[in-house]
XYZ file of C-alpha atoms in Angstrom:
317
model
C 0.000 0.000 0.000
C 3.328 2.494 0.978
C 4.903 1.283 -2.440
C 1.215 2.437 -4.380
C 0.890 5.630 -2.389
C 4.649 6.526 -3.135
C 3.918 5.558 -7.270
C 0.819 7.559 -6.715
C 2.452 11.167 -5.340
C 5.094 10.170 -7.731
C 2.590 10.395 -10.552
C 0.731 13.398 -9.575
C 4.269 15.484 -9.062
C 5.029 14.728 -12.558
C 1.554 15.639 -13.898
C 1.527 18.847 -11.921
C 5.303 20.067 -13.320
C 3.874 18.989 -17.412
C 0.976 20.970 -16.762
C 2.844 23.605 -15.285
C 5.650 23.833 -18.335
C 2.800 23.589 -20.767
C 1.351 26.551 -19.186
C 4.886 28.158 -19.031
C 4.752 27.319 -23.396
C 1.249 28.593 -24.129
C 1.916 31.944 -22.215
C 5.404 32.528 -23.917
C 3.657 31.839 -27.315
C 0.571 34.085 -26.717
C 2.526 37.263 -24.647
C 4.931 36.891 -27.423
C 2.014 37.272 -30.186
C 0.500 40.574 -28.146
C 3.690 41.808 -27.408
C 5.102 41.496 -31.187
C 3.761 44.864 -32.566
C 5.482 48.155 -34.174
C 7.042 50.148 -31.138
C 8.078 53.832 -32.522
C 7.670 57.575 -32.701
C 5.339 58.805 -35.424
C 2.559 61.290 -35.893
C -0.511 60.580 -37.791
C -2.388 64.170 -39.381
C -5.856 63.336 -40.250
C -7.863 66.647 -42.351
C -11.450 66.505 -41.060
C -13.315 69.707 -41.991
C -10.346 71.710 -41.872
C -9.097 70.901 -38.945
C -6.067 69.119 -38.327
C -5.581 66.276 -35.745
C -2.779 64.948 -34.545
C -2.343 61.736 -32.776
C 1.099 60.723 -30.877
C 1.796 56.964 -30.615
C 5.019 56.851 -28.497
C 7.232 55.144 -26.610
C 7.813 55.716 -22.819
C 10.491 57.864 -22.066
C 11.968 55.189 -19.702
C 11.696 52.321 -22.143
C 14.049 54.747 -24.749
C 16.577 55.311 -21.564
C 16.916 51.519 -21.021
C 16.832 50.622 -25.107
C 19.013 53.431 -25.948
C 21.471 52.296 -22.866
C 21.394 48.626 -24.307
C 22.902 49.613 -27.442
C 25.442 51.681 -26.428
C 26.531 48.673 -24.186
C 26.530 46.096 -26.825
C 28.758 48.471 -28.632
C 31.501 49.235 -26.603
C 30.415 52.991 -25.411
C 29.872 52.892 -21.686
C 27.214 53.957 -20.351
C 25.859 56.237 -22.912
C 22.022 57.473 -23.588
C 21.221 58.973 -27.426
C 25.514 59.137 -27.295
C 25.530 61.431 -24.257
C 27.461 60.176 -21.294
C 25.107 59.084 -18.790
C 25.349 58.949 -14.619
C 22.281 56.430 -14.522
C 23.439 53.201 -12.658
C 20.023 51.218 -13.331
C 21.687 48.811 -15.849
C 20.863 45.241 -14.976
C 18.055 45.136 -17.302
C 19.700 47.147 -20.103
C 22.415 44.502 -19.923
C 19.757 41.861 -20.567
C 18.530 43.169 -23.416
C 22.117 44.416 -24.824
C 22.846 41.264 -26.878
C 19.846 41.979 -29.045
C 21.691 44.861 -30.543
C 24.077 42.992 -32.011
C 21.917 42.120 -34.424
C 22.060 44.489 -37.766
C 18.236 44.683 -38.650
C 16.287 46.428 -36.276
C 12.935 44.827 -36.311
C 14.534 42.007 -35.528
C 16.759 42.953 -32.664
C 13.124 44.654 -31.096
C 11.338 41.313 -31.707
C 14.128 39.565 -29.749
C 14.537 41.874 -27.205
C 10.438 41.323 -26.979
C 11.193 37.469 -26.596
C 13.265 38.143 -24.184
C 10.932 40.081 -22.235
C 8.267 37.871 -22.389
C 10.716 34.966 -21.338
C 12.066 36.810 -18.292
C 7.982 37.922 -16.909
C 7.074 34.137 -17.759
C 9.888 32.611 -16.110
C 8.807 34.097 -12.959
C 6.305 31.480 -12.545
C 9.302 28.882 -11.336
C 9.795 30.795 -7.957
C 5.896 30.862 -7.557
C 5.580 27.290 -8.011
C 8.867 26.955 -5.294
C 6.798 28.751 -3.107
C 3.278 27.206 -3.267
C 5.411 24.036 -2.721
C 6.410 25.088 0.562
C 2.418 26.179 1.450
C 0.387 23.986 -0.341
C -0.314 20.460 -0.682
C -3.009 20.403 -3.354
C -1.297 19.672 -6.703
C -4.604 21.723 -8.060
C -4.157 24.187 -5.910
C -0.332 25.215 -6.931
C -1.132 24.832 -10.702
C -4.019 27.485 -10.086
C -1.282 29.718 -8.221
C 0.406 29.250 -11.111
C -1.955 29.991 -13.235
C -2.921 33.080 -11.342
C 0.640 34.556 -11.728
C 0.273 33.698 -15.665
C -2.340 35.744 -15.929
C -1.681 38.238 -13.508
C -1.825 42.087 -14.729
C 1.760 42.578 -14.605
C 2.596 40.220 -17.341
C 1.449 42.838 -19.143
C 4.698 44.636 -18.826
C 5.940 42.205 -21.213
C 4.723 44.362 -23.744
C 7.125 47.107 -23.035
C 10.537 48.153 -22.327
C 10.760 48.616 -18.591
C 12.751 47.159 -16.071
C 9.656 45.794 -14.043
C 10.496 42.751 -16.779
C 13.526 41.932 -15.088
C 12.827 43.195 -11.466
C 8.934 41.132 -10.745
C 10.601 37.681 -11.108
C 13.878 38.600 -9.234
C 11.665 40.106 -6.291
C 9.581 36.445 -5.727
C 13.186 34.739 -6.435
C 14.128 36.763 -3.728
C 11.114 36.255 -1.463
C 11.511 32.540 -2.020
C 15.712 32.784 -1.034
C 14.268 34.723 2.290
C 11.854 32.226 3.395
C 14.973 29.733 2.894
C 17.218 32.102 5.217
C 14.256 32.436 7.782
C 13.940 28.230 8.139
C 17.990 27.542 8.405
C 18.826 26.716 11.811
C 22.227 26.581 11.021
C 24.505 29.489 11.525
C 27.422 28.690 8.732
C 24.647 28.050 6.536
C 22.847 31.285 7.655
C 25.726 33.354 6.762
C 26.402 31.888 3.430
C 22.606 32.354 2.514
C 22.487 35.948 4.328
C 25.720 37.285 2.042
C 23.954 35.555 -1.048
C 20.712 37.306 -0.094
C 23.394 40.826 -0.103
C 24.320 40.762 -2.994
C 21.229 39.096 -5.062
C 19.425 42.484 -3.738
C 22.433 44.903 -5.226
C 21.434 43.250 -8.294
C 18.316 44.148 -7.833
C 19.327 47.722 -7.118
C 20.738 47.815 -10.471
C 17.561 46.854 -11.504
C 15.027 49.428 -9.289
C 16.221 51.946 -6.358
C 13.151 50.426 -4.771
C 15.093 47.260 -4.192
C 16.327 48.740 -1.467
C 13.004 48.431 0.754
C 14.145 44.459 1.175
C 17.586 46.099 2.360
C 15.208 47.529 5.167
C 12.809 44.674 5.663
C 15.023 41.984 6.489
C 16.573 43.930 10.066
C 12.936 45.369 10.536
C 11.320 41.652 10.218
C 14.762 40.235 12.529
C 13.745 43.369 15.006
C 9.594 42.285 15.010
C 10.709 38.473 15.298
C 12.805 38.979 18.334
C 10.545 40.886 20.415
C 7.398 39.164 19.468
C 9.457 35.820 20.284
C 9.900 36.975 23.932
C 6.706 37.751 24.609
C 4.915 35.123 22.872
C 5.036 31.282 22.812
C 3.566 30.738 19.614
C 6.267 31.996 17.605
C 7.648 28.939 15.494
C 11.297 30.406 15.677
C 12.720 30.564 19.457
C 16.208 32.311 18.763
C 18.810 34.354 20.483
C 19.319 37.678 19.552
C 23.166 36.836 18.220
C 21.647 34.220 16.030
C 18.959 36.263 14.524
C 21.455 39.254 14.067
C 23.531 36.724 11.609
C 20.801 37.427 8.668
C 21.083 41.083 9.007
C 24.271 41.330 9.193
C 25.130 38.956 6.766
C 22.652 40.827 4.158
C 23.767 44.750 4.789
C 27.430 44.089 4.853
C 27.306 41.774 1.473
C 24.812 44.918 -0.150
C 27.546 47.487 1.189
C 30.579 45.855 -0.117
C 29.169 45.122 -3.754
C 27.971 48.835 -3.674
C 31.565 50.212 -2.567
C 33.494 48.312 -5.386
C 30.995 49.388 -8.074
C 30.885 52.929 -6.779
C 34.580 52.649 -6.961
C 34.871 51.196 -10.138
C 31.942 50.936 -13.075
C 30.228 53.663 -11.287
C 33.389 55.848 -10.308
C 32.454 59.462 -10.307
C 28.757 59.033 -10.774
C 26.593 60.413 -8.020
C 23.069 59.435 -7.613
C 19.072 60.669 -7.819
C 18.634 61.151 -4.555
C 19.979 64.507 -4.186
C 18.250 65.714 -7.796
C 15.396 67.369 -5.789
C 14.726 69.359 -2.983
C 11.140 69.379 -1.337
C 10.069 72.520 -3.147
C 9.145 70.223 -5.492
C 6.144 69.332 -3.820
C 5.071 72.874 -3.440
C 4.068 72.500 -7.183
C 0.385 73.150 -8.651
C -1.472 69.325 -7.672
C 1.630 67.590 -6.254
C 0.391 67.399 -2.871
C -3.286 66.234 -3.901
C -1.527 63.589 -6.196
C 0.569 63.041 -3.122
C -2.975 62.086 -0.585
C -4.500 59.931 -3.760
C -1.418 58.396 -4.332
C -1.426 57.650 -0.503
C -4.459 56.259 -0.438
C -4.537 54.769 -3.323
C -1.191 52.662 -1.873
C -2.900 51.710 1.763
C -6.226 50.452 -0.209
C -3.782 48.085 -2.685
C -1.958 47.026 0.845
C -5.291 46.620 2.237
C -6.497 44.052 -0.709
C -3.171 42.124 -1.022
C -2.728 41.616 2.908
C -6.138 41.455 3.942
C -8.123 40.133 1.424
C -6.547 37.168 0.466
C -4.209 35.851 3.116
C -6.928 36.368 5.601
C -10.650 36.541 4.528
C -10.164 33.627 1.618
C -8.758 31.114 4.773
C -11.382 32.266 6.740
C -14.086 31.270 3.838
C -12.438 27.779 3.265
């Protein structure tokens, strides 16, 4: 009966990873098809009764900052935008998309550069599955998680030429490598994961400056997990405070180091966008009514994903 019920889990783990990579197929194929479309300035003058209207079909502003950095990478020129020498530091994705220039024709090297998009946001889906692994032990239920990610809104960006492509999938790689730091008991093995964690989030920083919110939540969630350990005896992790200072450590010190050699090498001389503005610039007709909807607008999305469904779906089932 053992030897049937191991053949049987066996079975359904296999079904659940075909279904899975066929899913992985069909949404390549299909974002690929939307995505694969004529990106470019050009204005369009249409004469009705005299009147002239012009309509704009452009591209971002950001997407031409990360395409136009590509190129000049795959060339040889630094870190150049439309051949002007450049302080942005945001180059992880540009350097993803860089070997697509090397191509001669241009349609083609934006149709690759769109495969390549629409392979990184797909690809996403293996740290998803990783994670429902961990949580949940319906095969159905991780296929639909899956699933959910497949379709998931932000696979739109696949479409475009912005480094949410790149940085999505590296954030639930990341949340996946966290939860792995969290559940090692082990300190040797704590460190090596906590300097891995370091420097996978510089990458990240290269990616987005907002990266650097995980370079804040990792001592804020080791701060919250020691105090609420002492005072509770619930808590699943009962650790000293050396021990839990490890991950923290481990994670700044790795971030600072990679920063200080890049800052004094690739990025030598640069300076950076925090120091661009000063708060005048909120003083500025509608920035501070953008700045209460935008506000709001934030705690309601918070509200939804941390409220909605981690704790009113488990309290219908």
């Amino acid at each position: 009966m053992l030897k049937n019920r191991i053949y049987y889990n066996h079975k359904n783990i296999n079904a659940e990873v075909v279904v899975i990579i066929l899913m992985i197929f069909f949404s390549i194929g299909i974002r690929f098809y939307f995505a694969d479309f004529s990106k470019h300035f050009f204005v369009f003058m249409k004469q009705i009764k005299d009147k002239i209207r012009v309509k704009h079909f452009f591209v971002y502003y950001d997407e031409l900052r990360y395409l136009s950095l590509a190129e000049s990478i795959a060339h040889g020129q630094g870190l150049k935008i439309w051949n002007l020498e450049s302080g942005y530091q945001k180059i992880l994705y540009s350097l993803f998309i860089a070997p697509a220039y090397l191509i001669s024709n241009r349609v083609i090297t934006i149709r690759v550069i769109t495969l390549i998009n629409v392979l990184l946001m797909t690809l996403g889906v293996i740290p998803v599955y990783l994670l429902s692994k961990k949580y949940l032990l319906s095969p159905i239920l991780r296929v639909l998680v899956c699933m959910l990610y497949l379709l998931g809104s932000d696979m739109t960006y696949s479409m475009t030429f912005m480094s949410e492509i790149l940085y999505i999938p590296m954030a639930i790689w990341l949340i996946y490598l966290l939860i792995n730091l969290f559940e090692h008991e082990n300190n040797k093995q704590k460190i090596l994961y906590s300097v891995l964690i370091g420097f996978y989030i510089y990458l990240m920083y290269l990616t987005k400056e907002i990266a650097l919110i995980f370079l804040i939540a990792v001592p804020a969630f080791n701060v919250m997990e020691y105090g609420y350990s002492r005072i509770s005896n619930d808590w699943p992790r009962k650790k000293g405070f050396i021990n839990i200072a490890f991950e923290s450590i481990g994670v700044i010190l790795s971030f600072l180091l990679c920063h200080l050699i890049l800052k004094n090498t690739l990025f030598a001389g640069y300076g950076n966008s925090y120091n661009q503005m000063g708060i005048n610039i909120l003083l500025q007709d509608g920035r501070i009514r953008y700045l209460l909807y935008g506000f709001v607008y934030y705690i309601c999305s918070c509200l939804v994903a941390f409220g909605v469904l981690p704790v009113l779906i488990p309290l219908v089932k």
